[in-house]
Structures are given as C-alpha cells and as structure tokens.
XYZ file of C-alpha atoms in Angstrom:
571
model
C 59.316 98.544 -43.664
C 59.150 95.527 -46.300
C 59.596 92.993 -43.349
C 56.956 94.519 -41.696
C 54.536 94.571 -44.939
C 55.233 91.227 -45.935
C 54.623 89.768 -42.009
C 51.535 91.576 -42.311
C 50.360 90.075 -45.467
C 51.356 86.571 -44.553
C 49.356 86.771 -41.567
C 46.425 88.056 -43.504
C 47.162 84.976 -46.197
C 47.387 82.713 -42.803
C 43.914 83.852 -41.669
C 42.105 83.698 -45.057
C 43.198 80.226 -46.013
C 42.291 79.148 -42.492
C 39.161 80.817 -42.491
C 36.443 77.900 -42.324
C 38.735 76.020 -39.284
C 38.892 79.280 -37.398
C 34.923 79.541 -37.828
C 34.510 76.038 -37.097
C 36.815 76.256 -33.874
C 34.675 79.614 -32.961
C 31.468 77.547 -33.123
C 32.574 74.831 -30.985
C 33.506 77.162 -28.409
C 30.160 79.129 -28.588
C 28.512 75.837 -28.146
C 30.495 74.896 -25.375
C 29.389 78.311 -23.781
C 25.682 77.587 -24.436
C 25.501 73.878 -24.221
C 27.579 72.720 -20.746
C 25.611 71.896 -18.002
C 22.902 73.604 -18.888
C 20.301 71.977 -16.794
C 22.262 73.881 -14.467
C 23.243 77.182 -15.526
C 20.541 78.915 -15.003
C 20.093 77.021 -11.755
C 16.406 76.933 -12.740
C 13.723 76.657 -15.229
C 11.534 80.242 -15.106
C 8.267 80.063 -15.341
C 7.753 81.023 -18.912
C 9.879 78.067 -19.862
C 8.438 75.926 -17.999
C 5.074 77.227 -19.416
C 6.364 76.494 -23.174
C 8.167 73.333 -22.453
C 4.471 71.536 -21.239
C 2.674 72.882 -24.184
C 4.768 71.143 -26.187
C 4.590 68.255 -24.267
C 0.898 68.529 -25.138
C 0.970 69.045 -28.648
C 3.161 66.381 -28.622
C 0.225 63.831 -26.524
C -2.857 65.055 -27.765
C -1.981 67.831 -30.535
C -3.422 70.570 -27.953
C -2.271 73.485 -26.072
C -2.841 72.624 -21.725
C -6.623 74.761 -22.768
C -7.367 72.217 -25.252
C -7.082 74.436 -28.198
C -5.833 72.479 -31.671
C -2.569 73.584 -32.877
C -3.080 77.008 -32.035
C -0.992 80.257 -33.425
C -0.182 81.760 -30.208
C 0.193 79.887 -26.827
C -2.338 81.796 -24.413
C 0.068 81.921 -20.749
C -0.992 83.017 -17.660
C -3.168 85.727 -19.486
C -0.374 86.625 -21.640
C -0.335 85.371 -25.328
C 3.560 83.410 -26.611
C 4.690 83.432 -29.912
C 4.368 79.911 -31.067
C 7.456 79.260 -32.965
C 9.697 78.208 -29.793
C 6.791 75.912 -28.363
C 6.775 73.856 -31.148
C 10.710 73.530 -31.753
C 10.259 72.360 -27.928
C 7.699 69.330 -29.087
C 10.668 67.281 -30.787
C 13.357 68.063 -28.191
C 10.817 67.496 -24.958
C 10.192 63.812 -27.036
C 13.905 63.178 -27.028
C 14.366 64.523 -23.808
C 11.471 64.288 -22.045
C 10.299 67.328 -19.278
C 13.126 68.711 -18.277
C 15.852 72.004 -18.462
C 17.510 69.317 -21.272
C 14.133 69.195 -23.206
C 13.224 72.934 -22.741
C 16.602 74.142 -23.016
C 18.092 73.000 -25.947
C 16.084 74.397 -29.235
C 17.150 78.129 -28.042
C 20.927 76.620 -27.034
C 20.804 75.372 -30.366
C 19.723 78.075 -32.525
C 21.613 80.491 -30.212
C 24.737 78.490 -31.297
C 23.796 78.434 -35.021
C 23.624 82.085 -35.264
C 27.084 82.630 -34.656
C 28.834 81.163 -37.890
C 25.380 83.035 -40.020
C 26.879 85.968 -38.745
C 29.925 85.695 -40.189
C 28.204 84.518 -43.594
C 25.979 87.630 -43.160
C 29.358 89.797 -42.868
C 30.893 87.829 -45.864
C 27.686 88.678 -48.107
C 27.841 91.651 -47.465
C 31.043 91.621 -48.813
C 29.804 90.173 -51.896
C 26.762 92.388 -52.282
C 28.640 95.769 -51.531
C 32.635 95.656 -51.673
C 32.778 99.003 -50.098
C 35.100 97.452 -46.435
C 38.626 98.585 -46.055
C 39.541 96.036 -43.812
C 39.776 92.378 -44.623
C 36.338 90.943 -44.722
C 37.482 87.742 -42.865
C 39.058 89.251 -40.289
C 35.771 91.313 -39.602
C 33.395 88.284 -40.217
C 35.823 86.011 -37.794
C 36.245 88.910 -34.685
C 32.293 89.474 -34.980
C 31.791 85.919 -34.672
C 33.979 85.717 -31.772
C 32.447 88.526 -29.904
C 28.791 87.310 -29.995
C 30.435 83.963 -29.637
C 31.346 84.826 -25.729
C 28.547 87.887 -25.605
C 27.446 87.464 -21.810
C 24.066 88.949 -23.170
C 23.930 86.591 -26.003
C 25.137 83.447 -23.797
C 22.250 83.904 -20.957
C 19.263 84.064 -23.514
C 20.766 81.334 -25.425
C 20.488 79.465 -22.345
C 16.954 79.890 -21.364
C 14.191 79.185 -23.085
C 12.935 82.942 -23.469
C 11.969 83.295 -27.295
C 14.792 85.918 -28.076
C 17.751 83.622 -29.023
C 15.145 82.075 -31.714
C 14.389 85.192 -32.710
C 17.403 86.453 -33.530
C 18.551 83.615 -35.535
C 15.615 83.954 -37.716
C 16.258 87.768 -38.184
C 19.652 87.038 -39.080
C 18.327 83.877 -41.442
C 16.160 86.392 -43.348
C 19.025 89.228 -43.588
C 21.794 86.590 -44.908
C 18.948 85.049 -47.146
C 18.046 88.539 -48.851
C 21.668 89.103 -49.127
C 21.940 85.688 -51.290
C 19.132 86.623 -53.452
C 21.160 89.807 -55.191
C 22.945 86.924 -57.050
C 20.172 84.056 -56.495
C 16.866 85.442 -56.503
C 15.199 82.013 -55.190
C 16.815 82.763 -52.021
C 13.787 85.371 -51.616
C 11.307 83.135 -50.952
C 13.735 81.598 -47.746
C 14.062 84.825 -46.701
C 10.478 85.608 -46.856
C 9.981 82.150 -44.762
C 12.982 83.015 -42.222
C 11.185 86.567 -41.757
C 7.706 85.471 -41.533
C 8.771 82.518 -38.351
C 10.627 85.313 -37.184
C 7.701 87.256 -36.281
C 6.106 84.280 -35.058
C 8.815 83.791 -32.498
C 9.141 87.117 -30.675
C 6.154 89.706 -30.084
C 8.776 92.635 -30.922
C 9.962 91.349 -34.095
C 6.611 92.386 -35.356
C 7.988 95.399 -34.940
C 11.330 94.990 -35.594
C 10.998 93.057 -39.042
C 8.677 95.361 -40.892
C 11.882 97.958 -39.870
C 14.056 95.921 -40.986
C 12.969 95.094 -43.949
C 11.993 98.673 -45.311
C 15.740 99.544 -44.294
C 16.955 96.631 -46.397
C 15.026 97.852 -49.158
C 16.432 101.377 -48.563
C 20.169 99.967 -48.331
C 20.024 97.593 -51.205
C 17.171 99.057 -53.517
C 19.437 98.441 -56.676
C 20.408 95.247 -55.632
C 16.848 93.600 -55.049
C 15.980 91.401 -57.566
C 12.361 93.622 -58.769
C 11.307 92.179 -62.152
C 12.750 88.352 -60.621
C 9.583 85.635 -60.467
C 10.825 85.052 -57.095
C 10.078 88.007 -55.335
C 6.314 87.809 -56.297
C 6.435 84.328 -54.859
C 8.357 85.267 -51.924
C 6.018 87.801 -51.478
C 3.122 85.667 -51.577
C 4.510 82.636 -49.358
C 4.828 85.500 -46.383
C 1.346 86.374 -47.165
C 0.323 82.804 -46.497
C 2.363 82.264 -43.518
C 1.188 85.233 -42.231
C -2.232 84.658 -42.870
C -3.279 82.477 -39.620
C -1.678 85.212 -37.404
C -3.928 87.872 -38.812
C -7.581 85.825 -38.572
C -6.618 85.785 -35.603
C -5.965 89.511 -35.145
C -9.135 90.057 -36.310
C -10.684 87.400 -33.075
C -8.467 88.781 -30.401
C -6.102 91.676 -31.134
C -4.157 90.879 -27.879
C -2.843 87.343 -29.688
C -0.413 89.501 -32.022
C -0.065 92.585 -29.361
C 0.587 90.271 -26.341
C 1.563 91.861 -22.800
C 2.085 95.354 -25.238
C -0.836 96.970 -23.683
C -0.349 96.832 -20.127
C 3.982 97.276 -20.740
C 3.544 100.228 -23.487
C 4.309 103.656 -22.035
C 1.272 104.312 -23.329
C -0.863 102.056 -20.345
C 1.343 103.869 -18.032
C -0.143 106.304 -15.643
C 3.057 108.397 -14.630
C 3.543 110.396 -17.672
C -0.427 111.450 -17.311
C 0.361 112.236 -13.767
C 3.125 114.226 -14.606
C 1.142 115.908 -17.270
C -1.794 116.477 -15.227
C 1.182 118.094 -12.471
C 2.883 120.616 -14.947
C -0.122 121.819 -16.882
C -2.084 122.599 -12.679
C 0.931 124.296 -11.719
C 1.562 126.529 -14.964
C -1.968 126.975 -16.330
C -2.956 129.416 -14.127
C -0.477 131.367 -15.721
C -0.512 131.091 -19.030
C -2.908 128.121 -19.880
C -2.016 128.252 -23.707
C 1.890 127.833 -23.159
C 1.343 125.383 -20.601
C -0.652 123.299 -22.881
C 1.754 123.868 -26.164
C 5.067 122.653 -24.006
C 2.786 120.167 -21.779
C 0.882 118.049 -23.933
C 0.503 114.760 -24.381
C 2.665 113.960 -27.617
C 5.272 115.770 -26.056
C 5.230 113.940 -22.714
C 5.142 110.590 -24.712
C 7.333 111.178 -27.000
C 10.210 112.625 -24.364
C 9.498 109.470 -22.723
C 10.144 107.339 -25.284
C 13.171 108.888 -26.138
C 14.774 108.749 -22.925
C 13.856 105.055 -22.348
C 15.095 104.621 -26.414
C 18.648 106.258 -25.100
C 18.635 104.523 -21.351
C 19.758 101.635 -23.500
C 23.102 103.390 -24.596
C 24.310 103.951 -20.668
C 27.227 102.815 -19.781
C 25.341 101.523 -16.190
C 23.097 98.860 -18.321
C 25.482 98.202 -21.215
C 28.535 97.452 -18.778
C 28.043 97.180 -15.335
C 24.633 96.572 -13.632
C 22.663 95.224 -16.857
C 18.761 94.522 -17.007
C 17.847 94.725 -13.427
C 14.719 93.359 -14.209
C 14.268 89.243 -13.619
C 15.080 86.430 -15.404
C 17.584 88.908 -17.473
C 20.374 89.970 -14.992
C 23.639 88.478 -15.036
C 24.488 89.420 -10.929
C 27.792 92.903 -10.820
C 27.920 92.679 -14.828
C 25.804 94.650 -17.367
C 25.011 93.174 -20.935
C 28.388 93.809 -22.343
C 32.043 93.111 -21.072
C 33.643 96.261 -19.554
C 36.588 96.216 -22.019
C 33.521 96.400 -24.855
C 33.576 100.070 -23.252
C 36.386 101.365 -25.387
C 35.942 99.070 -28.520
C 32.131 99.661 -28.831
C 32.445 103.598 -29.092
C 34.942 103.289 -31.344
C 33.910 100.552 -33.907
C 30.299 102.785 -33.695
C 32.646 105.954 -34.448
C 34.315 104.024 -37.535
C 31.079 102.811 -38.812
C 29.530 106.527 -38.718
C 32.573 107.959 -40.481
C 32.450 105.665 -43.418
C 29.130 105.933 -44.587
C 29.315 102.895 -46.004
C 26.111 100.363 -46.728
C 28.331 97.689 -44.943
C 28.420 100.109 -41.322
C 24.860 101.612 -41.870
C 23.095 98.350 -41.997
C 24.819 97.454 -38.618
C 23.721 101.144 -36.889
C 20.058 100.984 -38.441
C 19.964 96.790 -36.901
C 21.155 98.792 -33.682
C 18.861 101.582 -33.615
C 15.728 99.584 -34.820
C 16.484 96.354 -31.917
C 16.026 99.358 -29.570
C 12.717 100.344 -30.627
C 10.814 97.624 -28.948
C 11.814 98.441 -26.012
C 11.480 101.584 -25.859
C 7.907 101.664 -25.934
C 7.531 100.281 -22.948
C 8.179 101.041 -19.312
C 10.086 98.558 -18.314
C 13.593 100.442 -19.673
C 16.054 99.424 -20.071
C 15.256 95.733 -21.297
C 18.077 93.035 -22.363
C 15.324 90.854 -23.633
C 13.175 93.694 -26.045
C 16.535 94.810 -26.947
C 18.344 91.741 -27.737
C 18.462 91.750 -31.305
C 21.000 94.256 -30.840
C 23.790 92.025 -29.154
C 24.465 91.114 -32.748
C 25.526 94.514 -34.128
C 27.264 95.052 -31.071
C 29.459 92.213 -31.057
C 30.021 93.510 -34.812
C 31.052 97.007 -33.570
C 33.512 95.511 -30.728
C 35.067 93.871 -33.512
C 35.325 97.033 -35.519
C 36.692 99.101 -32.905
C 39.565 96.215 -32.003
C 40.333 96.234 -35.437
C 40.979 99.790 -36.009
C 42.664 100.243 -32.950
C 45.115 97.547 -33.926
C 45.489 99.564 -36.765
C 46.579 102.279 -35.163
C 49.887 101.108 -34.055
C 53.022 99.936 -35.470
C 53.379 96.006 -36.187
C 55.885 95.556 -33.223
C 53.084 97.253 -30.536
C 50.666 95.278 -32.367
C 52.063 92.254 -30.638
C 52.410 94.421 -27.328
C 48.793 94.841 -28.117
C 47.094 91.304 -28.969
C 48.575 90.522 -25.485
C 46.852 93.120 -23.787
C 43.407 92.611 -26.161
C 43.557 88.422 -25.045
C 44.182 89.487 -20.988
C 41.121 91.678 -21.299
C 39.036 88.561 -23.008
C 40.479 86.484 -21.099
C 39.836 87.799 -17.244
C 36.139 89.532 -18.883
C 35.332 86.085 -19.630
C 36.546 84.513 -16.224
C 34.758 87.321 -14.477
C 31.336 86.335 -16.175
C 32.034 82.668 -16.034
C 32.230 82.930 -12.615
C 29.487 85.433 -11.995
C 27.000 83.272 -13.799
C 28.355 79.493 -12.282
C 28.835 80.803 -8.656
C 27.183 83.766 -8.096
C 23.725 83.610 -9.642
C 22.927 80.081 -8.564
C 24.336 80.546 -4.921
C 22.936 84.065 -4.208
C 20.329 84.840 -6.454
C 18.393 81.467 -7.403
C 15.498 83.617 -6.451
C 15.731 85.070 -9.857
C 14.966 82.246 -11.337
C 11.859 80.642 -9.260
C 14.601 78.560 -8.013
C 12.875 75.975 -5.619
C 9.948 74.460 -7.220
C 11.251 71.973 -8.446
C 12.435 70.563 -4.912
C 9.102 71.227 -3.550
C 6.809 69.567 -5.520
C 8.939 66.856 -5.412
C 8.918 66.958 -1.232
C 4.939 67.266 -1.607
C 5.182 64.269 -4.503
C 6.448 61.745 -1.486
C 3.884 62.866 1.305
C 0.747 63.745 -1.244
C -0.980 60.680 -0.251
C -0.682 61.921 3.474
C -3.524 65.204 2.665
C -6.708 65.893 1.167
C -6.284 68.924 -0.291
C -2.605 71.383 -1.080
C -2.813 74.870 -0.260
C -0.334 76.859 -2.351
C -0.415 80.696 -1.818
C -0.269 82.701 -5.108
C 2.939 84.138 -3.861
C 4.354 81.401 -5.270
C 3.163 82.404 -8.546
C 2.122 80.683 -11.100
C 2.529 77.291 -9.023
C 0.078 74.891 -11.023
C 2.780 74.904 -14.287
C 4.976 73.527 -12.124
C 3.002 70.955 -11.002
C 1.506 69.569 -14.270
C 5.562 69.522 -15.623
C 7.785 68.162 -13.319
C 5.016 65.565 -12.537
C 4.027 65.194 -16.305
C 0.817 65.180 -16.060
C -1.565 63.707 -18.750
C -2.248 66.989 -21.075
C -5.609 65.290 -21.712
C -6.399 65.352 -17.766
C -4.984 69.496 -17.415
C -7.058 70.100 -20.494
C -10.110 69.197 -18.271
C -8.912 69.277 -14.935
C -7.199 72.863 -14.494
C -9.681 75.322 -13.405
C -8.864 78.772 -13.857
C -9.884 82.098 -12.861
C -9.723 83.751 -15.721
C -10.225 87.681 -14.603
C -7.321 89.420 -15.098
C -4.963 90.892 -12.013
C -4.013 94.556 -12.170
C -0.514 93.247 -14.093
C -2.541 91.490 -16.203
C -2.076 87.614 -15.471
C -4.492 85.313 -15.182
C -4.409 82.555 -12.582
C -5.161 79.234 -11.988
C -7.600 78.237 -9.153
C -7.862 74.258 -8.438
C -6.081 71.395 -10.297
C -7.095 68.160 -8.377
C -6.124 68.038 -4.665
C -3.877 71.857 -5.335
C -5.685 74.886 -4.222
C -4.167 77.950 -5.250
C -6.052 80.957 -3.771
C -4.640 84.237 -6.012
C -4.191 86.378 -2.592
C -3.416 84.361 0.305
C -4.550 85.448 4.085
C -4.620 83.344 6.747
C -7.736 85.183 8.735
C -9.493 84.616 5.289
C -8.755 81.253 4.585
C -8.121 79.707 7.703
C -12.171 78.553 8.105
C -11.391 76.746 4.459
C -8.647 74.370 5.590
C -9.174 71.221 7.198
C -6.895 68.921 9.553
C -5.623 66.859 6.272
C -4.592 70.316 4.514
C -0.970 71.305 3.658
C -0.364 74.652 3.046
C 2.969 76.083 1.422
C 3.897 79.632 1.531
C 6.839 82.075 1.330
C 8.955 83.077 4.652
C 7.314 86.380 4.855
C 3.580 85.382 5.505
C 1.897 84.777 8.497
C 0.301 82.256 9.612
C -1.609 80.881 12.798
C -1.232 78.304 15.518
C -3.258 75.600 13.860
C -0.430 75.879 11.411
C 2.406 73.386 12.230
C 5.979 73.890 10.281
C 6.884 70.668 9.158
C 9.423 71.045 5.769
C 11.603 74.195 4.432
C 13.053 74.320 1.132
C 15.840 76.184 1.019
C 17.573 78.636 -1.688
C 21.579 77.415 -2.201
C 22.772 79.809 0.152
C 20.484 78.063 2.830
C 17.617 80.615 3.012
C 14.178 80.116 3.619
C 12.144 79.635 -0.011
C 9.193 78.082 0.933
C 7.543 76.955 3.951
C 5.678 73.879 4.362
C 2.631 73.339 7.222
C 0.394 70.793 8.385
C -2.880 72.176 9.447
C -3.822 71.175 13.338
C -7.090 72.548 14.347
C -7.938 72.160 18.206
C -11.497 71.315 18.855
C-alpha cells in the first residue's frame, strides 16, 4: 500500500515540476492542429471570410470599409452588420500575407492557439483565488488544456475566420484577468479591456459577457477588489471603449443586434402558427383555458427551452454536430464520442461539489448556450461555442475521477485504454476533416470560386459583360479578393441593391463588366444578354439554345459546381 502511495506521489511530483514543458509541448501540438496547411483545411475560404479578409485589405489601402465608410465600428456585410474586432486583426496579417486563406486565416488560428495555455492559467487562478479542488490543480489545468487542445469543435473555428475563436480568447482574457486582480487590482482595468473587445468580436458575447460578468461578481463578490482605485478606472475605460458601439446604437440599432432579428425565435412565424392552431382548435371549448395554456409567453418560452436543451443531445454533441453550413465536421458531432462518458461524469463531479471552482465552469456552460437559444437555427456550434471551453474542462474532470476510481495497477490498464480512445477519436476526425470534407462536401464551403474567377480572369478580355446568377451567392466578394481589386475603385464602382431579400441579405448588382442579377431566369434575362456575354450558373438551372457550354468547374469529387456559357444568338 506504501509502494503504491509513494508511486503515486512521485508521479504527481513528476507532473508538477514538469508542468510549464508539458504546457509548452500541449501548445505546440494545438498549434500544429490549427496551423498545418491551413490554406487547405477547410478546402475553402466561406464567404464571410472572404468578406472580412477584403475589408481589411481596405482599411489597410485607403483606411475604409469596401462602402467607403472611415474606420467604422461594425463592418456592414451583405446586409448583415460584423463585429469589427476580427477585421482589423486581419489588416496586419492580409499586409504580411497578402489576400489569401494565409492572410485571412491566421489571426483566429492564432488566437485559437493562444487560448489553450490561458486556460490552464485560468484553472491555476482559480486555484489561487479559491483553494477549494481536491484534485491536483495541475493535473486539472494540464488535461483541460489537452482536451480543448484536440477539441474537433474548437479546431474547425480556429481554422476559419468566423469571429468565434477570437471571441473566446477574449472571454477567457477577461475571466483570467479578473481572477489576477483578487491579488493585483490593476489587472481590472485589462480585464475591463479584454471584455469590452470581446463584445466587439462576436454579436452573442453581448449577451454572453454582461452574464458572465454578473456571475463573476456572484462567485467572487468577496474577492473583488470594491474600495481598489482600479475598479473605478476599469470601470470607466469599458465605458469609453464601449462608447462608439452605443452612438451607434442610437443611428442604427441593427449595428449592435446584427442578423438577431430575422434569426431570433422571436421573427419566427412557426410558433405563431402553432399558437394561432391550438388556441382555433380548443377555444371553442373553453376559450379562457385555451388562452391561459396557449399564449404567447408560453409558446416562446417552451421554445426557447427546448432549443436551450437541443444543445445537450447526444446527436449534436457526438455524432452528427451543427448540420447547419460552414459548421459541420462530415459523421462527427462537436465532441469526440469517448467525451460521451467523461463529459457526464466530470458535469456529475462538478454538481456534487458545489464548489466556486465547478460552478463557474457549469454557469460558463449554461450561459454559452443562451445565445443560441434564442434563435431558430438550434442547435448552433458557432452561437454556442464559448462552451467548448468548459467542456473540454469537464472531459478532463470526468477522466480524472474515473482514474480515481481504480486501483494504481488498473490505472495503468486504464491510461492505455484512455490514449487508444484519443488516439483513434483523433485519427477518426483527422481524417474526416482532411479527406472527407474537402473531397465530398467542398460545397460546404463555397468551394469553387476561387477556380472560377480565375478561369474567367484568363478569357475576361474575350466578353463585354459577365453574367453571374445570384445562385452563386454573394459572387462580387469574390471577385474584388482573389483579384485584389483597388478598395478605392469597389468603394465607387460596386453598385448595390440595397433592399433586403426575405433572409435578409442585401446584394450586389453590377461591379464593372460582372452582372449579378439577384434571381436568375433565363426567359427573363435572355433579351439582356448579348453575343459577347458569359454567363455562369449552377448545374441545376436552365438555360436556352443561344447558350453554348464552354467551361465546368468541378467540386473534388468531379461534380458539376458551376457552369460556364458563351451566349450565341441566331439572327
């Protein structure tokens, strides 16, 4: 029993003393997992990135957004308002880089990377600020590490340019900063500053950090720093920060609200139509019961619930994931499948203790949800990101306690089994996100732009005018990036239409020679095209005889994308 104690304790001496090379070996690899080939992995820059990536290209020419406005505090996108935080980490790295998956890529590989050794910091401060864990601090700050380290869900947003990586690290900048300032109150005011770029980075972190921040105060109320200088000036540097966001609030709510009115359960029309179902069918009856169970409170808030809970199913969390694109990682959900036993139980262990160290973890669970659950698009890896952190925290927990369940001997029996389950969960995803998604599904990511505009780039001369149907999206970002257009020239020479569709987007109508007509048909358009015209559209539209197939660009698995024709009008 001695031998066993003492082999115990030496390994627990090993770990501790080797603490910052275990870290700094944990980092490497979760930059390894974020950083190779990643102008390849996603096999293609989405739209939104794209979007970002030339806006900071023209702040970095001319100081402008691509609509000519000066610095501005959101990026206004296809009708949509960004955060502006990401854009403008993109300006130094699209400079260095130039326009590319390198130059978009990178700030959010970076930061994604960065996050992972503040976690274990955050984990050790706690430590510091509480002293209430039973299990070696470094052992829990080192697994938790590891875990988000090779999080499939943390690895894909790291790797696009999709403001949630960012965001995260600046949540978890303004947590391990408030932590600091229980013994150094001067680390308010960085936490204040991490906080306040957080909620310029993500639209639900204006959500999520006013949460988060009561909670904090909630959890740590005796350990906040009240009569200290430095919270009144932390206090007042948010203010300022902040300030810009809400003048211009009070000019256009939708820059702070974003795409939250037409996602918000609230803008959708199936829980009225439901209501308006139940109440005619019962309120014949009894009108006054039907309208006390059948009202619209209750209908919302039932809704919002079950969307809140969808993201707890063991269909999104392990095995199909966010079905809705860029977010899916193809036969995988969010999580590994072996993070089905050691997430229950590390969530089990962390109710049981009632402990500040476990209930800051559930509430940072609980509140990343939120977001998301307003919304109809349930469940959501992006809205809900925030919580890969405290989930990689609760795998950890529940390996931990498991190992503690068994006698030092199994233990071994144990690690071997624990390292095959990384190991093959890891090779599983590896492969699903280096073979599968590129060769099968590079229609999730827009994949094929690129390789047409760069056909069209060699035969441009050859037409008067380029007729791109608005199937193809949002086509004209495309073609001001990978060409790299003067911003001064899109600034002036983008016309858009600027009425919203029924999703909410707005569209661009003529840049140059491009014509993009929002709602292609060939019996409408047909009279408009002339015998120099080149018209691009998907496989699935039709088109006439005075349209000749020339050029087909091709998804990896060698089906159609886009179709290419030369207009031939008989006299």
């Amino acid at each position: 029993m001695r031998r066993v104690f003492l082999q115990k304790l030496t390994m627990s001496k090993w770990i501790t003393k080797h603490t910052n090379v275990l870290l700094l070996t944990i980092t490497l690899c979760a930059a390894v997992l974020r950083f190779v080939a990643l102008d390849l992995y996603p096999p293609a820059l989405y739209s939104d990135e794209v979007d970002q990536a030339y806006n900071a290209y023209s702040i970095l020419k001319t100081g402008r957004d691509e609509h000519g406005v000066l610095f501005p505090v959101s990026f206004r996108s296809f009708g949509d308002w960004k955060p502006p935080v990401q854009t403008y980490l993109m300006v130094p790295s699209v400079w260095m880089f130039g326009l590319n998956a390198w130059g978009t890529r990178i700030p959010s590989a970076l930061l994604g990377t960065l996050t992972i050794p503040l976690l274990f910091f955050i984990i050790k401060q706690l430590q510091n600020s509480t002293e209430d864990t039973d299990i070696p601090i470094d052992h829990i700050g080192l697994l938790s590490a590891f875990f988000l380290a090779i999080s499939p869900w943390h690895i894909h947003h790291s790797r696009m340019a999709m403001l949630t990586a960012i965001a995260l690290f600046f949540l978890a900048g303004g947590m391990y900063s408030m932590l600091k300032s229980f013994k150094k109150p001067e680390w308010l005011v960085v936490s204040s500053v991490s906080f306040a770029l957080c909620i310029y980075s993500y639209y639900g972190m204006r959500l999520i950090v006013p949460l988060f921040c009561v909670s904090l105060v909630i959890l740590f109320w005796r350990q906040i720093a009240w009569k200290s200088k430095s919270l009144l000036v932390a206090l007042c540097v948010g203010f300022i920060l902040l300030v810009p966001l809400g003048v211009q609030f009070f000019k256009n709510p939708d820059v702070v609200f974003g795409r939250a009115k037409t996602v918000s359960v609230f803008y959708d029309q199936g829980v009225y139509l439901t209501l308006w179902e139940r109440i005619t069918k019962e309120g014949p009856l009894n009108p006054q019961i039907a309208r006390f169970f059948h009202n619209k409170p209750m209908m919302y808030g039932v809704d919002i619930l079950r969307r809140f809970l969808s993201h707890f199913v063991g269909h999104f969390l392990f095995l199909v994931g966010d079905t809705h694109l860029p977010f899916q990682i193809p036969n995988m959900g969010v999580l590994y499948l072996f993070d089905a036993l050691l997430v229950p139980v590390g969530i089990l262990y962390a109710l049981k203790r009632k402990k500040v160290f476990s209930r800051l973890f559930i509430l940072w669970m609980l509140i990343s949800i939120v977001p998301a659950a307003l919304t109809f698009l349930t469940p959501a890896a992006n809205r809900s990101f925030t919580a890969s952190l405290p989930f990689a925290v609760f795998s950890a927990f529940g390996l931990l306690v498991l190992l503690k369940k068994f006698s030092w001997s199994t233990q071994k029996i144990v690690y071997g089994f624990a390292t095959l389950c990384i190991v093959s969960g890891m090779s599983y995803f590896i492969y699903q996100y280096t073979v599968v998604l590129p060769y099968t599904h590079a229609d999730w990511l827009l994949y094929g732009n690129k390789e047409l505009i760069h056909y069209i780039g060699e035969h441009e001369s050859e037409y008067e005018e380029i007729v791109v149907s608005g199937k193809l999206s949002v086509f004209y970002i495309y073609v001001l990036f990978f060409n790299a257009v003067d911003p001064q020239i899109a600034q002036s020479g983008v016309f858009r239409d600027l009425k919203p569709d029924r999703f909410g987007f707005e569209h661009a109508a003529r840049f140059e020679k491009y014509w993009f007509p929002r709602e292609f048909s060939w019996e409408k358009e047909v009279s408009k095209l002339s015998d120099r015209s080149l018209l691009v559209t998907t496989p699935t539209e039709v088109v006439g005889s005075e349209a000749q197939k020339i050029h087909t660009i091709y998804y990896p698995n060698q089906t159609e994308a886009y179709v290419l024709y030369q207009i031939k009008k008989t006299e």
